[in-house]
CSV table of C-alpha atoms and ligand atoms in Angstrom, one decimal:
chain,number,residue,atom,x,y,z
A,30,MET,CA,106.0,110.1,152.3
A,31,ARG,CA,102.3,111.2,152.7
A,32,GLY,CA,100.2,108.4,153.9
A,33,ARG,CA,103.2,106.1,154.9
A,34,ALA,CA,103.2,104.9,158.6
A,35,ILE,CA,105.5,106.9,160.9
A,36,GLU,CA,107.8,104.3,162.9
A,37,ARG,CA,108.2,104.7,166.5
A,38,VAL,CA,111.5,103.8,168.3
A,39,THR,CA,113.2,105.2,171.3
A,40,THR,CA,116.5,106.1,170.0
A,41,VAL,CA,117.7,106.7,166.6
A,42,VAL,CA,121.6,106.2,166.1
A,43,ILE,CA,123.0,108.0,163.2
A,44,GLY,CA,126.1,106.2,161.5
A,45,ALA,CA,127.5,102.9,161.8
A,46,GLY,CA,131.0,103.8,162.2
A,47,HIS,CA,132.7,102.4,165.3
A,48,ALA,CA,131.1,105.2,167.5
A,49,GLY,CA,127.5,104.6,166.5
A,50,LEU,CA,128.2,100.7,166.8
A,51,ALA,CA,129.4,101.5,170.6
A,52,ALA,CA,126.2,103.4,171.3
A,53,SER,CA,124.1,100.6,170.1
A,54,HIS,CA,126.1,98.2,172.4
A,55,PHE,CA,125.3,100.2,175.4
A,56,LEU,CA,121.8,101.0,174.4
A,57,GLY,CA,121.4,97.3,173.9
A,58,ASP,CA,123.0,96.5,177.3
A,59,ARG,CA,120.0,98.7,178.8
A,60,SER,CA,117.4,97.1,176.5
A,61,ILE,CA,116.9,100.6,175.0
A,62,ASP,CA,115.2,99.8,171.7
A,63,HIS,CA,117.0,101.6,168.9
A,64,VAL,CA,117.8,101.6,165.5
A,65,VAL,CA,121.1,102.6,163.8
A,66,LEU,CA,120.9,104.2,160.4
A,67,GLU,CA,123.6,104.2,157.8
A,68,ARG,CA,123.6,105.7,154.7
A,69,GLY,CA,126.3,103.5,153.1
A,70,GLU,CA,127.5,100.2,155.0
A,71,VAL,CA,128.8,99.4,158.4
A,72,ALA,CA,132.3,101.2,158.5
A,73,ASN,CA,131.4,103.0,155.5
A,74,SER,CA,134.2,105.9,156.1
A,75,TRP,CA,136.8,103.5,156.1
A,76,ARG,CA,135.7,101.7,152.7
A,77,ARG,CA,134.9,105.0,151.0
A,78,GLU,CA,136.9,108.0,152.5
A,79,ARG,CA,140.6,106.6,153.0
A,80,TRP,CA,143.4,105.9,150.5
A,81,ASP,CA,144.6,102.3,149.8
A,82,SER,CA,147.8,102.2,151.6
A,83,LEU,CA,146.4,103.7,154.8
A,84,ARG,CA,147.0,101.9,158.0
A,85,LEU,CA,146.0,102.8,161.5
A,86,LEU,CA,148.4,104.9,163.2
A,87,THR,CA,147.2,103.4,166.6
A,88,PRO,CA,148.7,99.9,167.3
A,89,ASN,CA,146.6,97.0,167.1
A,90,TRP,CA,146.4,96.5,170.9
A,91,GLN,CA,144.4,100.0,170.9
A,92,SER,CA,141.9,98.4,168.6
A,93,ARG,CA,139.3,98.2,171.2
A,94,LEU,CA,135.7,98.4,171.4
A,95,PRO,CA,133.3,97.4,174.0
A,96,GLY,CA,133.3,93.7,174.5
A,97,HIS,CA,135.7,93.5,171.3
A,98,ARG,CA,139.2,93.5,171.0
A,99,TYR,CA,142.1,92.8,168.7
A,100,ASP,CA,143.1,89.2,169.4
A,101,GLY,CA,145.6,88.3,166.6
A,102,PRO,CA,149.2,87.5,166.4
A,103,ASP,CA,150.5,91.1,166.0
A,104,PRO,CA,149.4,93.4,169.0
A,105,ASP,CA,152.1,96.0,168.2
A,106,GLY,CA,151.2,96.2,164.3
A,107,TYR,CA,149.0,98.5,162.6
A,108,MET,CA,145.9,97.4,160.8
A,109,THR,CA,145.4,97.9,157.0
A,110,MET,CA,142.0,99.3,155.7
A,111,GLY,CA,140.7,95.8,155.1
A,112,GLU,CA,141.5,94.7,158.6
A,113,VAL,CA,139.9,97.9,160.1
A,114,ILE,CA,136.7,97.2,158.3
A,115,GLU,CA,136.6,93.6,159.3
A,116,PHE,CA,137.3,94.5,162.8
A,117,ILE,CA,134.4,96.9,163.0
A,118,GLU,CA,132.0,94.7,160.7
A,119,ARG,CA,132.7,91.8,163.3
A,120,PHE,CA,131.7,94.2,166.2
A,121,ALA,CA,128.5,95.2,164.5
A,122,LYS,CA,127.8,91.0,164.4
A,123,VAL,CA,128.9,90.1,167.8
A,124,SER,CA,127.0,93.0,169.5
A,125,ASP,CA,123.9,92.2,167.2
A,126,ALA,CA,123.6,96.0,166.5
A,127,PRO,CA,120.2,96.7,164.7
A,128,VAL,CA,122.0,98.2,161.7
A,129,ARG,CA,119.9,99.6,158.8
A,130,THR,CA,122.4,100.1,155.9
A,131,GLY,CA,121.6,102.1,152.6
A,132,VAL,CA,119.3,104.6,154.9
A,133,ASP,CA,120.2,108.2,154.6
A,134,VAL,CA,119.2,110.6,157.3
A,135,THR,CA,118.0,113.7,155.6
A,136,SER,CA,116.6,115.6,158.3
A,137,VAL,CA,116.2,115.5,162.0
A,138,ARG,CA,114.0,118.2,163.7
A,139,ARG,CA,112.4,118.7,167.4
A,140,ALA,CA,109.0,117.2,167.6
A,141,GLY,CA,107.1,117.1,170.9
A,142,ASP,CA,109.1,115.8,173.7
A,143,GLY,CA,111.5,114.0,171.2
A,144,TYR,CA,112.6,114.2,167.4
A,145,HIS,CA,111.2,113.6,163.9
A,146,VAL,CA,113.7,111.7,161.7
A,147,THR,CA,113.4,111.8,158.1
A,148,THR,CA,115.1,109.3,155.9
A,149,SER,CA,115.5,107.9,152.6
A,150,GLY,CA,113.5,104.8,154.0
A,151,GLY,CA,110.5,106.6,155.7
A,152,GLU,CA,110.0,108.7,158.6
A,153,ILE,CA,110.7,107.8,162.4
A,154,ARG,CA,109.5,109.6,165.7
A,155,CYS,CA,111.8,108.6,168.6
A,156,ARG,CA,112.7,110.4,172.1
A,157,THR,CA,116.4,110.5,171.8
A,158,VAL,CA,119.1,110.7,168.9
A,159,VAL,CA,122.7,110.0,169.0
A,160,ILE,CA,124.5,111.8,166.2
A,161,ALA,CA,127.5,109.3,165.6
A,162,SER,CA,128.0,110.6,161.9
A,163,GLY,CA,131.5,111.2,161.8
A,164,ALA,CA,133.8,114.2,162.5
A,165,CYS,CA,135.4,114.0,159.3
A,166,ASN,CA,132.6,114.1,156.5
A,167,ARG,CA,134.1,116.6,154.4
A,168,PRO,CA,137.9,117.7,153.6
A,169,THR,CA,138.4,121.2,154.4
A,170,VAL,CA,140.2,123.1,151.5
A,171,PRO,CA,141.0,127.0,152.0
A,172,PRO,CA,138.9,129.6,149.9
A,173,PHE,CA,141.9,130.3,147.8
A,174,GLY,CA,142.1,127.0,146.4
A,175,ASP,CA,139.5,128.5,144.1
A,176,ALA,CA,142.3,130.8,142.5
A,177,VAL,CA,144.4,127.9,141.6
A,178,PRO,CA,145.2,127.8,137.9
A,179,ALA,CA,142.7,125.1,136.2
A,180,SER,CA,146.1,123.3,134.6
A,181,VAL,CA,147.0,122.2,138.2
A,182,GLU,CA,144.9,119.1,139.4
A,183,GLN,CA,143.4,119.4,143.0
A,184,LEU,CA,142.8,116.4,145.1
A,185,THR,CA,141.6,116.0,148.9
A,186,PRO,CA,142.3,112.9,150.7
A,187,PHE,CA,138.8,111.6,150.0
A,188,ASP,CA,139.9,111.7,146.0
A,189,TYR,CA,143.3,110.2,146.7
A,190,ARG,CA,143.9,106.7,146.2
A,191,GLY,CA,147.4,106.4,145.7
A,192,PRO,CA,150.3,107.9,143.4
A,193,ASP,CA,149.1,106.3,140.2
A,194,GLY,CA,146.0,108.3,140.3
A,195,LEU,CA,147.9,111.8,140.0
A,196,PRO,CA,149.3,113.4,136.8
A,197,ASP,CA,153.0,113.1,136.1
A,198,GLY,CA,155.1,115.7,137.6
A,199,GLY,CA,155.6,117.4,140.8
A,200,VAL,CA,153.1,117.6,143.8
A,201,LEU,CA,152.4,120.3,146.3
A,202,VAL,CA,151.1,118.7,149.6
A,203,VAL,CA,149.3,121.2,151.9
A,204,GLY,CA,149.3,120.3,155.5
A,205,ALA,CA,151.8,118.4,157.7
A,206,SER,CA,149.5,116.6,159.9
A,207,ALA,CA,149.4,112.6,159.8
A,208,THR,CA,147.6,112.5,156.4
A,209,GLY,CA,150.0,115.3,155.0
A,210,VAL,CA,153.0,113.6,156.0
A,211,GLN,CA,152.1,110.2,155.0
A,212,LEU,CA,150.7,111.2,151.5
A,213,ALA,CA,153.9,113.2,151.1
A,214,ALA,CA,156.2,110.6,151.9
A,215,GLU,CA,153.8,107.9,149.6
A,216,LEU,CA,154.4,110.3,146.7
A,217,ARG,CA,158.0,110.9,147.5
A,218,ARG,CA,158.6,107.1,147.1
A,219,SER,CA,156.8,107.0,143.8
A,220,GLY,CA,159.7,109.1,142.3
A,221,ARG,CA,157.9,112.4,142.1
A,222,PRO,CA,159.3,116.1,143.4
A,223,VAL,CA,157.3,116.8,146.3
A,224,THR,CA,157.1,120.3,148.2
A,225,LEU,CA,155.1,120.1,151.7
A,226,SER,CA,153.5,123.3,152.8
A,227,ALA,CA,153.7,123.0,156.6
A,228,GLY,CA,151.7,125.1,159.2
A,229,GLU,CA,151.2,124.3,163.0
A,230,GLN,CA,152.2,120.7,163.3
A,231,VAL,CA,152.5,118.1,166.3
A,232,ARG,CA,155.8,116.3,166.0
A,233,LEU,CA,156.0,112.8,167.8
A,234,PRO,CA,158.4,110.1,167.4
A,235,ARG,CA,156.8,106.5,166.7
A,236,THR,CA,158.5,105.0,169.7
A,237,TYR,CA,159.9,106.3,172.8
A,238,ARG,CA,162.3,104.4,175.3
A,239,GLY,CA,161.4,101.4,173.3
A,240,ARG,CA,157.7,101.6,173.5
A,241,ASP,CA,155.0,103.0,170.9
A,242,VAL,CA,154.5,106.6,171.9
A,243,LEU,CA,150.5,105.9,172.0
A,244,TRP,CA,151.7,103.5,175.0
A,245,TRP,CA,153.1,106.2,176.8
A,246,MET,CA,149.8,108.4,176.0
A,247,ASP,CA,147.8,105.8,177.4
A,248,ALA,CA,149.9,104.6,180.1
A,249,SER,CA,150.7,108.1,181.6
A,250,GLY,CA,147.0,108.9,181.6
A,251,LEU,CA,147.2,111.8,179.4
A,252,TRP,CA,144.9,110.3,176.8
A,253,ASP,CA,142.4,110.1,179.7
A,254,GLN,CA,142.4,113.6,180.5
A,255,ARG,CA,138.8,114.7,180.4
A,256,TYR,CA,137.4,117.4,178.4
A,257,ASP,CA,136.4,119.6,181.6
A,258,GLU,CA,140.4,119.2,182.8
A,259,VAL,CA,141.7,120.4,179.6
A,260,ASP,CA,142.8,124.3,179.8
A,261,ASP,CA,142.0,125.4,176.5
A,262,LEU,CA,139.3,123.0,175.1
A,263,THR,CA,138.6,124.9,172.0
A,264,ARG,CA,142.2,124.6,171.0
A,265,ALA,CA,142.5,121.2,172.1
A,266,ARG,CA,139.6,120.2,169.9
A,267,ARG,CA,141.2,121.9,166.8
A,268,LEU,CA,144.7,120.3,167.2
A,269,PRO,CA,146.1,118.7,163.9
A,270,SER,CA,146.6,115.1,164.0
A,271,PRO,CA,150.2,114.1,165.3
A,272,GLN,CA,152.9,113.3,162.7
A,273,LEU,CA,152.3,109.5,162.9
A,274,VAL,CA,152.4,106.6,160.5
A,275,GLY,CA,151.5,102.9,161.2
A,276,ALA,CA,154.1,101.5,159.2
A,277,PRO,CA,155.2,97.9,160.0
A,278,GLU,CA,158.9,98.9,160.5
A,279,ARG,CA,157.3,101.5,163.2
A,280,THR,CA,159.2,104.3,161.5
A,281,THR,CA,159.1,107.8,162.5
A,282,LEU,CA,157.6,110.1,160.0
A,283,ASP,CA,158.6,113.8,161.0
A,284,LEU,CA,160.1,116.6,159.0
A,285,ASN,CA,163.5,115.4,159.1
A,286,ALA,CA,162.4,111.9,157.8
A,287,LEU,CA,160.7,113.6,154.9
A,288,MET,CA,163.4,116.0,154.2
A,289,SER,CA,165.8,113.0,154.1
A,290,MET,CA,163.6,111.6,151.5
A,291,GLY,CA,164.0,114.7,149.3
A,292,VAL,CA,160.7,116.4,150.0
A,293,GLU,CA,161.0,120.0,150.1
A,294,PRO,CA,159.3,122.1,152.9
A,295,VAL,CA,157.8,125.3,152.5
A,296,GLY,CA,155.8,127.6,155.1
A,297,ARG,CA,152.1,127.9,155.7
A,298,TRP,CA,150.3,128.6,152.4
A,299,ALA,CA,148.7,132.1,152.8
A,300,ALA,CA,147.4,133.1,149.5
A,301,VAL,CA,147.4,132.7,145.6
A,302,ARG,CA,148.2,135.8,143.5
A,303,ASP,CA,148.5,136.1,139.8
A,304,GLY,CA,148.9,132.2,139.6
A,305,ARG,CA,151.5,132.0,142.4
A,306,ALA,CA,151.2,130.2,145.9
A,307,LEU,CA,152.5,132.5,148.6
A,308,PHE,CA,153.8,130.9,151.6
A,309,SER,CA,154.7,132.4,155.0
A,310,GLY,CA,158.2,132.5,156.1
A,311,GLY,CA,159.2,131.7,159.6
A,312,LEU,CA,159.5,127.8,159.3
A,313,ARG,CA,162.1,128.1,161.8
A,314,ASN,CA,159.5,129.2,164.5
A,315,VAL,CA,157.1,126.6,163.2
A,316,PHE,CA,159.5,123.7,163.5
A,317,SER,CA,161.0,125.1,166.9
A,318,LEU,CA,157.5,125.1,168.4
A,319,ALA,CA,157.0,121.7,167.2
A,320,ASP,CA,160.2,120.5,168.9
A,321,LEU,CA,159.7,122.4,172.1
A,322,LYS,CA,156.0,120.8,172.4
A,323,MET,CA,157.4,117.3,171.6
A,324,ASN,CA,160.2,117.8,174.4
A,325,ARG,CA,157.7,119.1,176.7
A,326,LEU,CA,155.6,115.9,176.4
A,327,LEU,CA,158.6,113.5,176.7
A,328,ASP,CA,159.5,115.4,179.8
A,329,THR,CA,155.9,114.7,181.0
A,330,PHE,CA,156.4,110.8,180.3
A,331,ASP,CA,159.8,110.7,181.8
A,332,GLU,CA,158.4,112.4,185.0
A,333,TRP,CA,155.5,110.1,185.0
A,334,ALA,CA,157.7,107.1,184.7
A,335,ARG,CA,160.1,108.3,187.4
A,336,THR,CA,157.2,109.0,189.7
A,337,HIS,CA,155.1,105.8,189.2
A,338,GLY,CA,158.3,103.7,189.6
A,339,ARG,CA,158.1,102.6,186.0
A,340,ASP,CA,161.7,103.3,184.8
A,341,ALA,CA,163.0,100.1,185.1
A,342,GLU,CA,160.5,98.6,182.4
A,343,VAL,CA,161.3,101.0,179.8
A,344,ALA,CA,164.6,102.1,178.0
A,345,PRO,CA,166.5,105.3,179.2
A,346,PRO,CA,165.2,108.5,178.3
A,347,GLU,CA,166.2,109.9,174.9
A,348,ARG,CA,165.9,113.1,172.9
A,349,PHE,CA,165.7,113.6,169.2
A,350,ALA,CA,167.7,116.0,166.8
A,351,PRO,CA,165.7,119.3,166.2
A,352,THR,CA,164.0,119.6,163.1
A,353,ARG,CA,166.4,120.9,160.5
A,354,VAL,CA,165.6,124.1,159.2
A,355,PRO,CA,166.6,124.5,155.3
A,356,GLU,CA,169.0,127.5,154.7
A,357,SER,CA,166.3,129.2,152.6
A,358,THR,CA,162.9,128.1,151.8
A,359,ARG,CA,160.8,129.2,149.0
A,360,LEU,CA,158.4,131.9,149.7
A,361,ARG,CA,156.4,131.8,146.3
A,362,LEU,CA,155.8,129.0,143.8
A,363,ASP,CA,154.6,129.6,140.2
A,364,LEU,CA,151.6,127.2,139.8
A,365,ARG,CA,151.5,127.9,136.0
A,366,GLY,CA,154.8,127.2,135.1
A,367,GLY,CA,154.5,123.4,135.0
A,368,GLU,CA,156.6,122.5,138.1
A,369,ILE,CA,153.4,121.6,140.1
A,370,ALA,CA,151.1,119.1,138.3
A,371,ALA,CA,148.8,118.4,141.4
A,372,ILE,CA,148.0,119.6,144.9
A,373,VAL,CA,146.9,117.6,147.5
A,374,TRP,CA,144.9,119.3,150.2
A,375,ALA,CA,145.7,117.5,153.5
A,376,THR,CA,144.2,120.6,155.2
A,377,GLY,CA,142.0,118.8,157.7
A,378,PHE,CA,138.2,117.5,157.8
A,379,ARG,CA,135.2,118.9,159.1
A,380,PRO,CA,131.7,117.3,159.9
A,381,ASP,CA,128.4,117.7,158.1
A,382,TYR,CA,125.3,118.5,159.9
A,383,GLY,CA,123.4,119.8,156.5
A,384,TRP,CA,120.7,117.4,157.6
A,385,LEU,CA,120.4,118.6,161.2
A,386,ASP,CA,117.1,120.8,161.6
A,387,VAL,CA,117.7,121.7,165.1
A,388,PRO,CA,119.7,124.9,166.1
A,389,VAL,CA,122.4,123.4,167.7
A,390,VAL,CA,125.3,124.1,165.3
A,391,ASP,CA,127.5,127.4,165.8
A,392,GLU,CA,128.6,129.6,162.9
A,393,LYS,CA,131.8,127.6,162.4
A,394,GLY,CA,129.8,124.6,161.9
A,395,ARG,CA,130.7,122.8,165.1
A,396,LEU,CA,128.0,121.1,167.3
A,397,ARG,CA,127.4,122.8,170.6
A,398,HIS,CA,127.7,120.0,173.2
A,399,GLU,CA,128.9,119.6,176.8
A,400,GLY,CA,130.7,116.1,177.0
A,401,GLY,CA,128.4,114.9,173.9
A,402,VAL,CA,125.3,116.1,175.7
A,403,VAL,CA,124.0,118.4,172.9
A,404,ASP,CA,122.4,121.5,173.5
A,405,SER,CA,118.8,120.2,172.8
A,406,PRO,CA,117.3,118.0,175.2
A,407,GLY,CA,117.7,114.3,174.2
A,408,LEU,CA,120.3,115.0,171.6
A,409,TYR,CA,123.7,113.2,171.8
A,410,ALA,CA,126.9,113.2,170.2
A,411,LEU,CA,129.9,110.8,169.8
A,412,GLY,CA,133.2,110.4,168.1
A,413,LEU,CA,133.9,114.2,168.0
A,414,PRO,CA,137.6,115.4,169.0
A,415,VAL,CA,138.0,115.6,172.7
A,416,LEU,CA,134.3,114.8,173.2
A,417,ARG,CA,134.9,113.6,176.7
A,418,ARG,CA,138.5,112.7,176.8
A,419,ARG,CA,141.6,113.4,174.9
A,420,LYS,CA,141.2,110.0,173.2
A,421,SER,CA,137.8,110.4,172.2
A,422,THR,CA,138.1,110.4,168.5
A,423,PHE,CA,140.2,107.0,168.3
A,424,ILE,CA,138.6,103.6,168.2
A,425,TYR,CA,140.5,103.1,171.6
A,426,GLY,CA,138.6,106.2,173.1
A,427,ILE,CA,134.8,105.3,172.3
A,428,GLU,CA,134.2,102.8,175.2
A,429,ASP,CA,134.4,105.0,178.0
A,430,ASP,CA,132.5,108.1,176.2
A,431,ALA,CA,129.9,105.9,174.7
A,432,ARG,CA,129.0,104.3,178.0
A,433,GLU,CA,128.8,107.8,179.8
A,434,VAL,CA,126.8,109.2,177.0
A,435,VAL,CA,124.2,106.5,177.0
A,436,ASP,CA,124.1,106.5,180.8
A,437,HIS,CA,123.1,110.3,180.4
A,438,LEU,CA,120.5,109.3,177.8
A,439,ALA,CA,119.0,106.6,180.0
A,440,ARG,CA,118.7,109.2,182.9
A,441,HIS,CA,116.9,111.5,180.4
A,442,LEU,CA,114.4,108.9,179.4
A,443,ALA,CA,113.8,107.8,183.0
A,444,VAL,CA,113.1,111.5,184.2
A,445,ARG,CA,110.6,111.7,181.4
A,446,PRO,CA,109.1,108.5,180.7
B,8,FAD,C1,142.5,109.7,157.5
B,8,FAD,C2,142.3,109.1,158.8
B,8,FAD,C3,143.0,108.6,159.6
B,8,FAD,C4,142.5,107.7,160.8
B,8,FAD,N1,143.2,107.1,161.6
B,8,FAD,C5,143.0,106.6,162.7
B,8,FAD,C6,143.7,105.5,163.5
B,8,FAD,O1,144.6,105.3,163.2
B,8,FAD,N2,143.3,105.1,164.8
B,8,FAD,C7,141.9,105.6,165.2
B,8,FAD,O2,141.5,105.1,166.1
B,8,FAD,N3,141.3,106.6,164.6
B,8,FAD,C8,141.8,107.0,163.4
B,8,FAD,N4,141.0,108.0,162.8
B,8,FAD,C9,139.9,108.7,163.7
B,8,FAD,C10,138.6,108.0,163.7
B,8,FAD,O3,138.7,106.7,164.2
B,8,FAD,C11,137.7,108.1,162.2
B,8,FAD,O4,137.5,109.0,162.0
B,8,FAD,C12,136.5,107.1,162.6
B,8,FAD,O5,136.0,106.8,161.2
B,8,FAD,C13,135.7,107.8,163.3
B,8,FAD,O6,134.5,106.9,163.6
B,8,FAD,P1,132.9,107.4,163.8
B,8,FAD,O7,132.2,106.2,164.1
B,8,FAD,O8,133.0,108.3,164.9
B,8,FAD,O9,132.7,108.1,162.3
B,8,FAD,P2,132.8,107.5,161.0
B,8,FAD,O10,133.5,106.3,160.9
B,8,FAD,O11,133.0,108.4,160.1
B,8,FAD,O12,131.2,106.9,160.9
B,8,FAD,C14,130.2,107.7,160.5
B,8,FAD,C15,129.2,107.2,159.7
B,8,FAD,O13,127.9,107.9,159.6
B,8,FAD,C16,127.3,107.4,158.3
B,8,FAD,N5,126.7,109.0,158.1
B,8,FAD,C17,127.1,110.0,158.2
B,8,FAD,N6,126.0,111.1,157.8
B,8,FAD,C18,125.1,110.2,157.7
B,8,FAD,C19,123.6,110.6,157.5
B,8,FAD,N7,123.1,111.8,157.2
B,8,FAD,N8,122.6,109.5,157.3
B,8,FAD,C20,123.3,108.2,157.4
B,8,FAD,N9,124.4,107.7,158.0
B,8,FAD,C21,125.2,108.9,157.9
B,8,FAD,C22,128.6,107.6,157.2
B,8,FAD,O14,128.4,106.9,156.2
B,8,FAD,C23,129.6,106.9,158.2
B,8,FAD,O15,129.7,105.4,158.1
B,8,FAD,C24,141.3,108.5,161.4
B,8,FAD,C25,140.5,109.3,161.0
B,8,FAD,C26,141.1,109.8,159.5
B,8,FAD,C27,140.2,110.7,158.8
């Protein structure tokens, strides 16, 4: 890079997913000059890191970005990956975002009263940086994955495209959040024996009292709950995604549905010993906790409908059958015996800040921030779980967060012009 001019710009936004583009929208509104740096293409995560059959689990009417919303014929449907990419690309075009694609940010460090950004395309000096590089850059795999016998193929949701990519035979899906239940169902439908290792889970019906459950989350104000009102913020930020699928038939995909399809549940995977997977017992407790929490949530919805005079516009309250507990569940599974040909780790995702040379990442790899205001002046973040509200990681949640974070950024610039 020696000898190359250093470009100067007021704000660098890292990432051209919906979060970075929303930041760009509000920066543009305030005439703050900026660039959006993207190592791949616009909506790169949806293009490269998701499986083929995935649809959004949020209904189309919730696909809403600043000044840009779904206006097609099926507001209650769920977008395919192609539709999501198109939706986000269109947003980049209509908001005229200054995106530079194919530019990898390799370092951000403090310099003077701002930051020095090193990229695959050159050096940039800026006053402020918005980190919108995503919350799900790397799949999480427990360390005992290394002890799985080599004869068993291991995949993460980043490698998985569809059942055809897996060797013939049984599959052990690990994790019962949105990703795990969706992949377990798809693999089972392809005719394979599927075992699902289920730890903590968030059970939700797809529809409740005739409305999409996410309509209730929104209308009742639950999704708008702010980060500084949440009782246990650390926990809220680590909660698994809900057991939901965006199927056109609006089906519920909980453990009961999966067991009816023939998926075998086992407890949380605790260790590998001598080529055997060891699972925790206590599935009964795990299931009853998920049922209890779901019922509490439905109680909250009912209470909201009653106290806000909305009872007449929705169907009567309903309750769902408790999760069935199998008479006995296996506590171990021999991974050398040929029963399991592949393991799919649906054990969550984490961000990657390997390029961030500012000491704002804690020992668990999480960014230290207060509602997106990172612990270093002029550094901001968007798109992380419960960043400013419960809905923060969803497409639907970015508008309010991005507006407020850019407000803060503008004040920062105004105080020290
Ligand atoms: C499996 C799955 C299903 C989901 N389903 C839904 C859903 O149904 N509805 C919903 O609303 N949300 C859903 N989400 C959550 C969320 O909308 C997505 O994670 C979304 O991609 C987050 O948007 P983002 O802009 O914050 O990050 P991303 O879309 O991940 O964008 C970050 C961008 O930054 C780029 N980048 C990263 N590092 C660098 C770097 N060093 N230099 C340059 N560029 C970089 C990446 O290439 C990427 O394009 C889902 C998430 C996952 C993982």
